[in-house]
Amino acid sequence: MKFTLLSINFFILLFFNACAPKQAMIKVDMLVGDGSYKSAAQFSDSKIDTNNLYAKNNLLWSLQSGGAYFYADENNSSIKYFDDSELIMKYYREQILSKDISQTIISTLLNDTTRPYIGTQYDGVMANTYKALSYMALQDKNAARVEFNRAIDRQRRAKIFFSEMINKERLSIEKKEQESKSEGKNLQVDKSLRDSLISQKYPLLHNYKPYPDFINPMTTYLAGLFAKTDGAKSKADSLLQEAYGMMPENENVKKELEEDIREDTVWLIFENGQAPVLKEWRIDFPIWIFTSRLSYISVALPKLVLRNKAYDYLLITDDTNTTTQTKFLSSMDRVIQTEFEKNYDATLRRAILSTATKAAINYTIQKQANNNSSGIAAFVSIASTIYQIASTQADTRSWTTLPKEFQLARFKRPKNGNIKIRASNNLLIKNIKIPDTQHTLIYVKIARPNAQASVKVIPF
């Protein structure tokens, strides 16, 4: 009896511990959405396990902290947290390549939330991009150059790493599936049926226009622009050509590629809106867990939910009433969707394997309980049911404070340097005095309408 009650308490605790990160993620997302960047950074700080750099959720909170400090214009703090993020990502990636740490066997008995957050490829690319921008703001062009190089190299290597990681994941899942078959269980769902049901229930999974694998066009463009102003013509031409290939509709990118910069120029990047969030949804699959018994298992999966822009565009007006409008540059939504879709098959197979394994365990326990009239058997049966329900959860962790899209404006520096930035609804965002330099980058972040904007003015 005592053991059973402890078991029930353990699985209830498991359920609420899984809910805790979700609530914390919602809070930091709301703080950044309102423009309370310093509060968001401090809140994210409080969630970091300072005793263990590689704690399960430390990467997620380090990324959130780094981004929030970047928006708060505290560049040294931002760099510090992104440095930590890179160390954690490197640690997990080295483990994945050296041995199988997919934790598929462990998550089979629990769920993906028990796995450490190892980050996405776009997490790493954006961390290096923000670090490059922070170093530019600190007037350290050498360090900025290093970070842009790392971001581009990370994009190049991502495809190789992803292939190796997915292969290890596949082998681990197949091993567990084969073990179940040798025990007289079938923990697999027919692939054609599985894919058909997913397409019916989640048609938007594949309904988007992908970017090339693991490439963030905004990062490629900024790295090309930096290389051009840094005098690295060959590198700039290569990067800008790649960026233009992904964004052929943007005249400013085309101009960057084809024209030299002969006058004092200002570029404004607008981080617009909020990146997608992951929400849990459930789907039932028919499965022959035992050869003579058809069951239906309810599988918890993550779904990408797209969010809104803050404004349609920004308007930049100088004292001569010359107005420039920001234009669409690239979609962070599409970057995230591209990687999410590529990961989904492994996520789905893990979830089915986990739920089917727990269903098989629960069936065996229920069968034994029915053959045993003791009170302990009944409580064990209850505990196993609570365990199955409480432990079936989707992993909805993600770096939520990234933008929905990037927009770009490019214009000649006004003689007196004074500009006004207004939203598409004519709301004044900020008055700015542009420094008297040949190149200036203005980096604006607005997550939601009427939120306090983050505005960084970076001469370079």
Coordinates of C-alpha atoms in Angstrom, one line a residue:
M1 CA 0.0 0.0 0.0
K2 CA 2.7 2.5 1.0
F3 CA 4.7 1.7 -2.1
T4 CA 1.6 2.2 -4.3
L5 CA 0.8 5.6 -2.7
L6 CA 4.4 6.7 -3.2
S7 CA 4.2 5.6 -6.9
I8 CA 1.0 7.7 -7.4
N9 CA 2.6 10.7 -5.7
F10 CA 5.7 10.3 -7.9
F11 CA 3.8 10.4 -11.2
I12 CA 1.6 13.3 -10.0
L13 CA 4.8 15.1 -9.2
L14 CA 6.2 14.2 -12.6
F15 CA 3.1 15.7 -14.2
F16 CA 3.3 19.0 -12.4
N17 CA 7.1 19.3 -12.9
A18 CA 6.5 18.9 -16.6
C19 CA 3.9 21.8 -16.4
A20 CA 6.3 24.1 -14.5
P21 CA 8.6 24.8 -17.5
K22 CA 5.6 25.5 -19.6
Q23 CA 4.3 28.2 -17.2
A24 CA 7.8 29.7 -17.0
M25 CA 8.1 29.8 -20.8
I26 CA 4.8 31.6 -21.0
K27 CA 5.8 34.2 -18.5
V28 CA 9.1 35.1 -20.2
D29 CA 7.3 35.1 -23.5
M30 CA 4.8 37.6 -22.2
L31 CA 7.5 39.8 -20.7
V32 CA 9.4 40.1 -24.0
G33 CA 6.0 40.5 -25.8
D34 CA 5.3 43.6 -23.6
G35 CA 8.8 45.0 -24.1
S36 CA 9.9 44.3 -20.5
Y37 CA 13.3 43.0 -21.7
K38 CA 15.3 43.4 -18.5
S39 CA 12.6 41.7 -16.4
A40 CA 12.5 38.9 -18.9
A41 CA 16.3 38.5 -18.7
Q42 CA 16.2 38.4 -14.9
F43 CA 13.4 36.0 -14.8
S44 CA 15.2 33.6 -17.2
D45 CA 18.3 34.0 -15.1
S46 CA 16.4 32.7 -12.1
K47 CA 15.5 29.5 -13.9
I48 CA 19.2 28.5 -14.7
D49 CA 20.8 25.8 -12.5
T50 CA 24.0 27.5 -11.5
N51 CA 25.4 24.3 -9.9
N52 CA 25.3 22.4 -13.2
L53 CA 26.0 24.1 -16.5
Y54 CA 24.6 21.1 -18.4
A55 CA 21.3 20.8 -16.4
K56 CA 18.3 19.6 -18.5
N57 CA 16.8 23.0 -19.3
N58 CA 19.8 25.3 -18.9
L59 CA 20.3 25.7 -22.6
L60 CA 16.7 26.9 -23.1
W61 CA 17.0 29.5 -20.3
S62 CA 20.5 30.6 -21.4
L63 CA 19.1 31.3 -24.9
Q64 CA 16.1 33.2 -23.4
S65 CA 18.4 35.2 -21.2
G66 CA 20.9 36.0 -23.9
G67 CA 18.1 37.2 -26.2
A68 CA 16.4 39.3 -23.5
Y69 CA 19.7 41.0 -22.5
F70 CA 20.4 41.6 -26.2
Y71 CA 17.0 43.4 -26.5
A72 CA 17.7 45.3 -23.3
D73 CA 21.0 46.6 -24.9
E74 CA 23.1 44.9 -22.3
N75 CA 25.6 43.4 -24.8
N76 CA 28.2 42.0 -22.4
S77 CA 25.5 40.1 -20.5
S78 CA 24.0 38.9 -23.7
I79 CA 27.3 37.6 -25.0
K80 CA 28.0 35.8 -21.6
Y81 CA 24.7 33.8 -21.8
F82 CA 25.1 33.0 -25.5
D83 CA 28.7 31.8 -24.7
D84 CA 27.2 29.4 -22.1
S85 CA 24.6 28.4 -24.7
E86 CA 27.3 27.4 -27.1
L87 CA 29.2 25.4 -24.5
I88 CA 26.0 23.5 -23.7
M89 CA 25.2 22.8 -27.4
K90 CA 28.8 21.7 -28.0
Y91 CA 28.7 19.3 -25.0
Y92 CA 25.5 17.6 -26.2
R93 CA 26.5 17.5 -29.9
E94 CA 29.9 15.9 -29.0
Q95 CA 28.1 13.3 -26.9
I96 CA 25.6 12.6 -29.7
L97 CA 28.5 12.1 -32.2
S98 CA 30.6 10.0 -29.8
K99 CA 27.9 7.7 -28.4
D100 CA 24.2 7.2 -28.5
I101 CA 22.6 9.6 -25.9
S102 CA 19.3 9.8 -27.7
Q103 CA 17.8 8.6 -24.4
T104 CA 15.1 6.8 -26.5
I105 CA 15.0 3.9 -24.0
I106 CA 14.5 6.3 -21.0
S107 CA 11.9 8.4 -22.8
T108 CA 10.1 5.2 -23.8
L109 CA 9.0 4.9 -20.1
L110 CA 8.4 8.6 -19.7
N111 CA 8.3 11.2 -22.5
D112 CA 10.5 13.6 -24.4
T113 CA 10.3 16.2 -21.6
T114 CA 12.7 14.0 -19.7
R115 CA 15.4 14.5 -22.3
P116 CA 17.7 17.5 -22.0
Y117 CA 17.0 20.4 -24.3
I118 CA 19.8 20.2 -26.7
G119 CA 18.7 23.0 -29.0
T120 CA 17.8 23.3 -32.7
Q121 CA 20.2 24.2 -35.5
Y122 CA 18.5 27.6 -35.8
D123 CA 19.0 28.2 -32.0
G124 CA 22.8 28.0 -32.6
V125 CA 22.7 30.2 -35.7
M126 CA 20.7 32.9 -34.0
A127 CA 22.9 32.8 -30.9
N128 CA 26.0 33.5 -33.1
T129 CA 24.1 36.2 -35.0
Y130 CA 23.1 38.0 -31.8
K131 CA 26.7 37.7 -30.5
A132 CA 28.0 39.2 -33.7
L133 CA 25.6 42.1 -33.4
S134 CA 26.5 42.6 -29.7
Y135 CA 30.2 42.8 -30.6
M136 CA 29.4 45.3 -33.4
A137 CA 27.6 47.4 -30.8
L138 CA 30.7 47.2 -28.6
Q139 CA 32.8 48.3 -31.6
D140 CA 34.7 45.0 -31.6
K141 CA 34.8 44.2 -35.3
N142 CA 37.2 41.4 -35.0
A143 CA 35.0 39.5 -32.5
A144 CA 31.9 40.3 -34.7
R145 CA 33.7 38.8 -37.7
V146 CA 34.4 35.6 -35.8
E147 CA 30.8 35.2 -34.8
F148 CA 29.5 35.8 -38.3
N149 CA 32.0 33.2 -39.5
R150 CA 30.8 30.8 -36.9
A151 CA 27.1 31.3 -37.8
I152 CA 27.8 30.6 -41.5
D153 CA 29.9 27.6 -40.6
R154 CA 27.2 26.3 -38.3
Q155 CA 24.7 26.5 -41.1
R156 CA 27.1 24.6 -43.4
R157 CA 27.8 21.8 -40.8
A158 CA 24.2 21.5 -39.6
K159 CA 23.1 19.2 -42.4
I160 CA 26.0 16.7 -41.6
F161 CA 25.3 16.8 -37.9
F162 CA 21.5 16.4 -38.3
S163 CA 22.0 13.4 -40.6
E164 CA 24.2 11.7 -38.0
M165 CA 21.9 12.5 -35.1
I166 CA 18.8 11.3 -36.9
N167 CA 20.6 8.1 -37.9
K168 CA 21.5 7.3 -34.3
E169 CA 17.9 8.1 -33.2
R170 CA 16.5 5.8 -35.9
L171 CA 18.8 2.9 -34.8
S172 CA 17.9 3.3 -31.2
I173 CA 14.2 3.3 -31.9
E174 CA 14.5 0.3 -34.2
K175 CA 16.5 -1.6 -31.5
K176 CA 13.7 -1.0 -29.0
E177 CA 11.0 -2.0 -31.5
Q178 CA 12.9 -5.3 -32.3
E179 CA 13.2 -6.0 -28.6
S180 CA 9.5 -5.7 -28.2
K181 CA 8.8 -8.1 -31.0
S182 CA 11.0 -10.7 -29.4
E183 CA 8.8 -10.4 -26.3
G184 CA 5.7 -11.0 -28.4
K185 CA 4.6 -7.4 -28.6
N186 CA 4.3 -5.1 -31.6
L187 CA 4.9 -1.5 -30.7
Q188 CA 4.8 -0.2 -34.2
V189 CA 2.1 1.6 -36.2
D190 CA 1.9 0.9 -39.9
K191 CA 3.8 3.7 -41.6
S192 CA 1.3 4.4 -44.4
L193 CA -1.6 4.5 -41.9
R194 CA 0.5 6.7 -39.5
D195 CA 1.3 9.2 -42.3
S196 CA -2.2 9.2 -43.5
L197 CA -3.6 10.0 -40.1
I198 CA -1.0 12.7 -39.5
S199 CA -1.8 14.3 -42.8
Q200 CA -5.5 14.4 -42.0
K201 CA -5.1 15.7 -38.5
Y202 CA -2.2 18.1 -39.1
P203 CA -2.3 19.2 -42.7
L204 CA -0.2 22.3 -42.1
L205 CA 2.8 20.2 -41.1
H206 CA 4.0 20.2 -44.8
N207 CA 2.0 23.2 -46.0
Y208 CA 4.7 25.9 -46.2
K209 CA 7.5 27.0 -48.5
P210 CA 10.8 25.7 -47.0
Y211 CA 14.1 27.5 -47.0
P212 CA 17.3 25.4 -47.8
D213 CA 18.1 23.0 -44.9
F214 CA 19.2 24.9 -41.8
I215 CA 19.8 28.2 -43.5
N216 CA 18.6 31.4 -42.0
P217 CA 18.5 34.0 -44.8
M218 CA 18.7 37.0 -42.4
T219 CA 22.0 35.7 -40.9
T220 CA 23.4 35.1 -44.4
Y221 CA 22.4 38.6 -45.5
L222 CA 23.9 40.3 -42.4
A223 CA 27.1 38.3 -42.7
G224 CA 27.4 39.3 -46.3
L225 CA 26.7 43.0 -45.5
F226 CA 29.3 42.9 -42.7
A227 CA 31.8 41.3 -45.0
K228 CA 31.2 44.0 -47.7
T229 CA 31.7 46.9 -45.3
D230 CA 34.7 45.0 -43.9
G231 CA 36.4 44.9 -47.3
A232 CA 36.1 41.1 -47.8
K233 CA 34.6 41.4 -51.3
S234 CA 34.8 37.8 -52.4
K235 CA 33.2 36.6 -49.2
A236 CA 30.5 39.3 -49.4
D237 CA 29.7 38.5 -53.0
S238 CA 29.2 34.8 -52.2
L239 CA 27.1 35.4 -49.1
L240 CA 24.9 38.1 -50.7
Q241 CA 24.4 36.0 -53.8
E242 CA 23.2 33.1 -51.6
A243 CA 20.9 35.6 -49.7
Y244 CA 19.5 37.0 -52.9
G245 CA 18.7 33.5 -54.1
M246 CA 16.5 33.0 -51.1
M247 CA 15.0 36.6 -51.2
P248 CA 14.8 37.6 -54.9
E249 CA 11.9 39.9 -54.2
N250 CA 13.9 42.2 -51.9
E251 CA 15.3 45.1 -53.9
N252 CA 17.6 46.1 -51.1
V253 CA 19.4 42.7 -51.1
K254 CA 19.8 43.0 -54.9
K255 CA 21.2 46.5 -54.5
E256 CA 23.7 45.2 -51.9
L257 CA 24.8 42.6 -54.3
E258 CA 25.1 44.8 -57.4
E259 CA 26.2 48.2 -56.1
D260 CA 29.1 49.6 -54.1
I261 CA 28.4 51.6 -51.0
R262 CA 29.6 55.1 -52.0
E263 CA 27.7 57.3 -49.4
D264 CA 26.9 57.2 -45.7
T265 CA 24.2 54.5 -45.5
V266 CA 21.8 53.3 -42.8
W267 CA 20.3 49.8 -42.6
L268 CA 17.3 49.1 -40.3
I269 CA 16.5 45.6 -39.4
F270 CA 13.0 45.1 -37.9
E271 CA 12.4 42.0 -35.8
N272 CA 8.6 41.8 -36.3
G273 CA 6.2 39.8 -34.2
Q274 CA 6.6 36.5 -32.4
A275 CA 8.0 33.1 -33.4
P276 CA 5.8 30.0 -33.4
V277 CA 5.1 28.2 -30.2
L278 CA 4.7 24.5 -29.6
K279 CA 1.4 23.3 -28.4
E280 CA 0.5 19.7 -27.4
W281 CA -2.1 17.8 -29.4
R282 CA -3.2 14.2 -29.3
I283 CA -4.0 11.6 -31.9
D284 CA -5.2 8.0 -31.6
F285 CA -3.5 5.2 -33.5
P286 CA -4.7 1.7 -33.9
I287 CA -2.0 -0.8 -32.8
W288 CA -1.7 -4.5 -32.3
I289 CA 0.3 -4.4 -29.1
F290 CA -0.3 -8.1 -28.7
T291 CA -0.9 -10.2 -31.8
S292 CA -4.5 -11.1 -30.8
R293 CA -5.6 -7.7 -29.4
L294 CA -6.2 -4.5 -31.2
S295 CA -5.8 -1.4 -29.1
Y296 CA -6.0 2.4 -29.7
I297 CA -3.2 4.5 -28.1
S298 CA -3.5 8.2 -27.6
V299 CA -0.2 9.8 -28.6
A300 CA 0.8 13.3 -27.4
L301 CA 2.7 15.3 -30.1
P302 CA 3.9 18.9 -30.5
K303 CA 2.3 21.2 -33.1
L304 CA 3.7 24.5 -34.3
V305 CA 1.3 27.3 -33.8
L306 CA 2.1 30.5 -35.8
R307 CA 1.6 33.9 -34.2
N308 CA 1.1 37.4 -35.4
K309 CA 3.2 40.3 -36.6
A310 CA 3.4 43.4 -34.4
Y311 CA 2.9 45.8 -37.4
D312 CA 2.7 45.5 -41.1
Y313 CA 5.9 47.6 -41.5
L314 CA 7.8 50.6 -40.0
L315 CA 8.2 54.0 -41.5
I316 CA 11.5 56.0 -41.2
T317 CA 11.1 59.8 -41.8
D318 CA 13.9 62.4 -41.9
D319 CA 13.6 66.2 -41.4
T320 CA 13.0 66.7 -45.1
N321 CA 9.9 64.4 -44.8
T322 CA 11.6 61.8 -46.9
T323 CA 10.0 58.5 -45.8
T324 CA 11.4 54.9 -46.2
Q325 CA 9.3 51.9 -45.5
T326 CA 10.7 48.6 -44.2
K327 CA 10.1 45.6 -46.6
F328 CA 9.9 41.9 -45.9
L329 CA 13.4 40.4 -45.7
S330 CA 12.9 36.8 -44.5
S331 CA 10.6 34.6 -42.4
M332 CA 11.8 33.1 -39.1
D333 CA 8.5 31.1 -39.2
R334 CA 9.8 29.3 -42.3
V335 CA 13.2 28.7 -40.8
I336 CA 11.6 27.0 -37.8
Q337 CA 9.0 25.1 -39.9
T338 CA 11.7 23.7 -42.1
E339 CA 13.7 22.2 -39.2
F340 CA 10.6 21.2 -37.3
E341 CA 9.2 19.2 -40.2
K342 CA 12.5 17.4 -40.7
N343 CA 12.5 16.3 -37.1
Y344 CA 8.9 15.3 -37.0
D345 CA 9.3 11.6 -38.1
A346 CA 11.7 10.9 -35.2
T347 CA 9.5 12.8 -32.8
L348 CA 6.5 10.8 -33.9
R349 CA 8.2 7.4 -33.7
R350 CA 9.5 8.1 -30.2
A351 CA 6.0 9.2 -29.1
I352 CA 4.3 6.1 -30.5
L353 CA 7.0 3.8 -29.0
S354 CA 6.7 5.5 -25.6
T355 CA 2.8 5.3 -25.5
A356 CA 2.7 1.8 -26.8
T357 CA 5.3 0.6 -24.3
K358 CA 3.3 2.1 -21.4
A359 CA 0.1 0.7 -22.8
A360 CA 1.6 -2.8 -22.9
I361 CA 2.9 -2.4 -19.3
N362 CA -0.5 -1.2 -18.2
Y363 CA -2.3 -4.1 -19.9
T364 CA 0.0 -6.6 -18.2
I365 CA -0.6 -5.0 -14.7
Q366 CA -4.3 -4.8 -15.3
K367 CA -4.4 -8.4 -16.2
Q368 CA -2.5 -9.4 -13.1
A369 CA -4.7 -7.2 -11.0
N370 CA -7.9 -8.9 -12.3
N371 CA -6.4 -12.2 -11.3
N372 CA -5.6 -11.0 -7.8
S373 CA -8.4 -9.7 -5.6
S374 CA -6.1 -8.1 -3.0
G375 CA -6.3 -4.4 -2.3
I376 CA -2.7 -4.0 -3.2
A377 CA -3.3 -5.3 -6.7
A378 CA -6.1 -2.8 -7.2
F379 CA -3.9 0.1 -6.1
V380 CA -1.2 -1.1 -8.4
S381 CA -3.7 -1.0 -11.2
I382 CA -4.7 2.5 -10.3
A383 CA -1.1 3.7 -10.1
S384 CA -0.3 2.2 -13.5
T385 CA -3.2 4.1 -15.0
I386 CA -2.1 7.4 -13.4
Y387 CA 1.4 6.7 -14.6
Q388 CA 0.3 6.2 -18.2
I389 CA -1.8 9.4 -18.2
A390 CA 0.6 11.6 -16.4
S391 CA 3.7 10.6 -18.4
T392 CA 2.1 10.9 -21.8
Q393 CA 3.2 14.5 -22.7
A394 CA 4.6 16.3 -25.7
D395 CA 7.8 18.3 -25.5
T396 CA 6.8 21.9 -26.1
R397 CA 10.1 23.5 -25.2
S398 CA 11.4 26.1 -27.6
W399 CA 13.1 29.5 -27.8
T400 CA 9.9 31.4 -27.9
T401 CA 11.2 35.0 -27.9
L402 CA 12.5 34.9 -31.5
P403 CA 10.6 37.0 -34.1
K404 CA 8.1 35.9 -36.7
E405 CA 9.9 37.7 -39.5
F406 CA 12.6 40.2 -40.4
Q407 CA 12.1 43.3 -42.4
L408 CA 14.7 45.6 -43.9
A409 CA 15.0 49.3 -44.8
R410 CA 18.1 50.9 -46.5
F411 CA 18.5 54.6 -46.9
K412 CA 21.0 57.4 -47.1
R413 CA 22.0 59.0 -43.8
P414 CA 20.2 62.4 -43.5
K415 CA 22.6 65.3 -43.2
N416 CA 21.6 66.2 -39.7
G417 CA 21.2 62.5 -38.7
N418 CA 17.7 63.0 -37.3
I419 CA 15.0 60.4 -38.1
K420 CA 11.6 59.3 -36.7
I421 CA 10.6 55.7 -36.6
R422 CA 6.8 55.1 -36.7
A423 CA 4.7 52.0 -36.9
S424 CA 2.4 51.3 -39.8
N425 CA -0.5 52.7 -37.7
N426 CA 1.5 55.9 -37.4
L427 CA 2.4 55.3 -33.7
L428 CA 5.8 56.9 -32.9
I429 CA 8.3 54.3 -32.0
K430 CA 11.4 56.4 -31.4
N431 CA 13.3 59.6 -32.4
I432 CA 16.9 58.8 -33.2
K433 CA 20.0 60.8 -33.8
I434 CA 22.2 58.7 -36.2
P435 CA 25.9 59.0 -35.5
D436 CA 28.1 60.6 -38.2
T437 CA 29.6 57.4 -39.6
Q438 CA 29.7 55.8 -43.0
H439 CA 27.7 52.7 -41.9
T440 CA 25.0 52.5 -39.3
L441 CA 22.8 49.5 -38.4
I442 CA 19.5 50.2 -36.5
Y443 CA 18.2 47.0 -35.0
V444 CA 14.5 47.2 -33.8
K445 CA 12.6 44.5 -32.0
I446 CA 8.8 44.7 -31.5
A447 CA 7.0 41.5 -30.5
R448 CA 3.4 42.8 -30.2
P449 CA 1.4 46.0 -31.0
N450 CA 2.0 48.8 -28.6
A451 CA 4.8 47.0 -26.9
Q452 CA 7.9 48.9 -25.8
A453 CA 10.4 48.6 -28.7
S454 CA 14.0 47.6 -28.4
V455 CA 16.1 49.9 -30.6
K456 CA 19.8 49.5 -30.9
V457 CA 21.9 52.0 -32.9
I458 CA 25.1 50.4 -34.1
P459 CA 27.8 52.4 -36.0
F460 CA 30.2 50.1 -37.8

